Amino acid sequence: MAFTVAIDGPAASGKGTISKRVAAHFGLGHLDTGLLYRAVGRRMLDGEEPVSAARALVPGDLEVEGLRTAAVGEAASRVGALPEVRAALLDFQRAFARRSGGAVLDGRDIGTVICPEAEAKLFVTASAEVRAERRFRELVAAGADTRFEAVLEDIRARDERDMGRSDAPLRPADDAVTIDTSRLDVEAAVAAAIAAVDAARDVRSAGGSSRG
Ligand code: CDP
Ligand code: CDP
């Protein structure tokens, strides 16, 4: 039976890094659902109507270059507030979650809306300052000319929009395990995530055997 791991959290919390490592550890497929919204956001910046763009999206659109920029992230969070865009992206995400080998999906609403039945749910978070510091370092390493305060402002604006929207707002599912990475390095955060998924697998197999 497919095993689904749902990983949600705010921008730069480390959920993408953790998701890749958890998927590799357990031999599961991985979908970064932020790329779907980024692909639609980018098409909107190119002048397309976002709902039509979301309906016309094909898997190859997730592989185009330039989806990781701050401008596309901001556009993604604007199109992510549109219920018709979210509805258009639902089936692709659910089909990926049901893959026979099992899957890790990361985003904002995986545990609450896309896969409420996921066997393991994690909510990865960190303070806005720590997240802004991580993003700032990435941008500087990539040669961008930016200020820490501007990055922090961007993180806060995106948090507000993602948590404040009425359709699928960012929040932990009631049964999610929260991992605060503010004081954890990548290795410690990955270890905590793997332990949480292992615990969920143990609960599931115990439940399965007691049912016969
Ligand atoms: O996917 P999300 O935007 O949540 O974050 P990410 O791209 O996985 O991580 C943002 C940055 O934080 C990366 O440069 C990571 O190496 C770094 N980082 C982390 O992911 N986890 C930690 N515990 C510490 C740092
Ligand atoms: O990597 P980072 O956390 O900065 O962003 P992302 O995961 O690529 O997501 C970009 C934007 O897409 C988010 O700010 C959300 O508004 C939106 N998104 C969403 O609404 N639902 C998801 N499942 C994933 C992303």
Tab-separated table of N, CA, C and O and ligand atoms in Angstrom, residues 8-13 15 32-35 37-38 68 73 76-78 80-81 86 93 106-110 114 135 158 162 165 168, ligand 2:
chain	number	residue	atom	x	y	z
A	8	ASP	N	4.534	20.203	5.592
A	8	ASP	CA	4.138	21.585	5.349
A	8	ASP	C	4.985	22.532	6.184
A	8	ASP	O	5.607	22.117	7.168
A	9	GLY	N	4.962	23.799	5.810
A	9	GLY	CA	5.672	24.799	6.596
A	9	GLY	C	5.865	26.074	5.801
A	9	GLY	O	5.666	26.090	4.576
A	10	PRO	N	6.273	27.153	6.483
A	10	PRO	CA	6.474	28.442	5.814
A	10	PRO	C	7.759	28.479	4.981
A	10	PRO	O	8.576	27.556	5.049
A	11	ALA	N	7.920	29.551	4.224
A	11	ALA	CA	9.080	29.730	3.347
A	11	ALA	C	10.389	29.636	4.129
A	11	ALA	O	10.523	30.223	5.209
A	12	ALA	N	11.352	28.907	3.583
A	12	ALA	CA	12.714	28.777	4.130
A	12	ALA	C	12.766	28.131	5.511
A	12	ALA	O	13.726	28.311	6.254
A	13	SER	N	11.750	27.349	5.844
A	13	SER	CA	11.773	26.621	7.123
A	13	SER	C	12.693	25.409	7.036
A	13	SER	O	13.092	24.850	8.053
A	15	LYS	N	11.770	22.819	4.816
A	15	LYS	CA	10.919	21.672	4.463
A	15	LYS	C	11.355	20.991	3.166
A	15	LYS	O	11.231	19.775	3.044
A	32	ASP	N	7.732	18.596	-4.780
A	32	ASP	CA	7.765	19.934	-4.179
A	32	ASP	C	6.577	20.679	-4.791
A	32	ASP	O	6.651	21.170	-5.918
A	33	THR	N	5.455	20.748	-4.057
A	33	THR	CA	4.231	21.327	-4.652
A	33	THR	C	4.355	22.838	-4.848
A	33	THR	O	3.594	23.418	-5.617
A	34	GLY	N	5.321	23.479	-4.173
A	34	GLY	CA	5.548	24.905	-4.397
A	34	GLY	C	5.876	25.183	-5.858
A	34	GLY	O	5.546	26.250	-6.390
A	35	LEU	N	6.501	24.189	-6.526
A	35	LEU	CA	6.863	24.379	-7.940
A	35	LEU	C	5.631	24.541	-8.822
A	35	LEU	O	5.680	25.241	-9.834
A	37	TYR	N	2.812	26.044	-7.960
A	37	TYR	CA	2.372	27.435	-7.802
A	37	TYR	C	3.380	28.402	-8.420
A	37	TYR	O	3.008	29.430	-8.974
A	38	ARG	N	4.668	28.047	-8.332
A	38	ARG	CA	5.689	28.893	-8.959
A	38	ARG	C	5.533	28.899	-10.481
A	38	ARG	O	5.676	29.939	-11.127
A	68	ARG	N	12.858	29.520	-9.144
A	68	ARG	CA	13.249	29.716	-7.741
A	68	ARG	C	13.515	31.172	-7.357
A	68	ARG	O	13.983	31.420	-6.253
A	73	GLY	N	8.476	33.541	-6.488
A	73	GLY	CA	7.927	33.097	-5.202
A	73	GLY	C	6.777	33.987	-4.751
A	73	GLY	O	5.740	33.524	-4.282
A	76	ALA	N	3.862	33.329	-6.945
A	76	ALA	CA	3.272	32.035	-6.565
A	76	ALA	C	2.332	32.226	-5.389
A	76	ALA	O	1.236	31.646	-5.346
A	77	SER	N	2.730	33.047	-4.433
A	77	SER	CA	1.883	33.208	-3.257
A	77	SER	C	0.634	34.022	-3.608
A	77	SER	O	-0.416	33.828	-3.002
A	78	ARG	N	0.707	34.864	-4.632
A	78	ARG	CA	-0.509	35.581	-5.059
A	78	ARG	C	-1.462	34.651	-5.800
A	78	ARG	O	-2.655	34.630	-5.520
A	80	GLY	N	-1.575	31.493	-5.425
A	80	GLY	CA	-1.992	30.467	-4.464
A	80	GLY	C	-3.189	30.888	-3.632
A	80	GLY	O	-3.830	30.052	-2.989
A	81	ALA	N	-3.503	32.186	-3.630
A	81	ALA	CA	-4.672	32.666	-2.886
A	81	ALA	C	-5.952	32.521	-3.695
A	81	ALA	O	-7.044	32.783	-3.185
A	86	ARG	N	-6.031	26.700	-7.001
A	86	ARG	CA	-5.799	25.566	-6.095
A	86	ARG	C	-6.579	24.343	-6.564
A	86	ARG	O	-6.062	23.222	-6.553
A	93	GLN	N	-1.650	16.585	-7.672
A	93	GLN	CA	-0.996	16.319	-6.382
A	93	GLN	C	-1.515	15.024	-5.762
A	93	GLN	O	-0.754	14.217	-5.238
A	106	ASP	N	5.660	18.118	-0.253
A	106	ASP	CA	5.841	19.257	0.650
A	106	ASP	C	5.195	20.506	0.082
A	106	ASP	O	5.109	20.688	-1.119
A	107	GLY	N	4.642	21.317	1.000
A	107	GLY	CA	3.951	22.539	0.576
A	107	GLY	C	3.375	23.287	1.748
A	107	GLY	O	4.064	23.497	2.769
A	108	ARG	N	2.128	23.723	1.602
A	108	ARG	CA	1.479	24.509	2.657
A	108	ARG	C	0.224	23.813	3.193
A	108	ARG	O	-0.167	24.037	4.330
A	109	ASP	N	-0.423	23.008	2.343
A	109	ASP	CA	-1.745	22.444	2.690
A	109	ASP	C	-1.792	20.935	2.442
A	109	ASP	O	-2.863	20.388	2.200
A	110	ILE	N	-0.634	20.278	2.481
A	110	ILE	CA	-0.610	18.847	2.148
A	110	ILE	C	-1.326	18.042	3.240
A	110	ILE	O	-2.191	17.219	2.949
A	114	ILE	N	-4.680	18.401	0.804
A	114	ILE	CA	-4.330	17.509	-0.304
A	114	ILE	C	-4.351	16.050	0.153
A	114	ILE	O	-4.957	15.199	-0.495
A	135	ARG	N	17.524	32.518	3.763
A	135	ARG	CA	17.264	32.991	2.403
A	135	ARG	C	18.308	34.026	1.977
A	135	ARG	O	18.799	34.000	0.849
A	158	ARG	N	4.970	37.114	2.907
A	158	ARG	CA	4.534	35.827	2.360
A	158	ARG	C	3.834	34.997	3.453
A	158	ARG	O	2.811	34.369	3.202
A	162	ASP	N	0.096	33.671	3.130
A	162	ASP	CA	-0.144	32.217	3.146
A	162	ASP	C	-1.015	31.791	4.337
A	162	ASP	O	-1.811	30.866	4.227
A	165	ARG	N	-4.993	33.633	3.959
A	165	ARG	CA	-5.966	33.402	2.887
A	165	ARG	C	-7.083	32.493	3.390
A	165	ARG	O	-6.882	31.696	4.306
A	168	ALA	N	-7.481	27.051	2.058
A	168	ALA	CA	-6.272	26.284	2.377
A	168	ALA	C	-5.158	27.127	2.994
A	168	ALA	O	-4.025	27.133	2.507
B	2	CDP	O1	10.381	27.503	-1.150
B	2	CDP	P1	9.424	28.431	-0.491
B	2	CDP	O2	8.946	27.891	0.814
B	2	CDP	O3	9.869	29.844	-0.437
B	2	CDP	O4	8.134	28.540	-1.404
B	2	CDP	P2	7.374	27.403	-2.173
B	2	CDP	O5	7.147	26.227	-1.314
B	2	CDP	O6	8.027	27.180	-3.476
B	2	CDP	O7	5.940	28.075	-2.390
B	2	CDP	C1	5.762	29.319	-3.057
B	2	CDP	C2	4.364	29.814	-2.756
B	2	CDP	O8	3.414	28.909	-3.342
B	2	CDP	C3	3.995	29.850	-1.279
B	2	CDP	O9	4.308	31.081	-0.660
B	2	CDP	C4	2.498	29.574	-1.269
B	2	CDP	O10	1.738	30.752	-1.364
B	2	CDP	C5	2.272	28.767	-2.531
B	2	CDP	N1	2.034	27.353	-2.203
B	2	CDP	C6	0.770	26.994	-1.779
B	2	CDP	O11	-0.101	27.849	-1.674
B	2	CDP	N2	0.466	25.701	-1.510
B	2	CDP	C7	1.401	24.746	-1.621
B	2	CDP	N3	1.058	23.473	-1.361
B	2	CDP	C8	2.712	25.080	-2.007
B	2	CDP	C9	3.009	26.414	-2.281
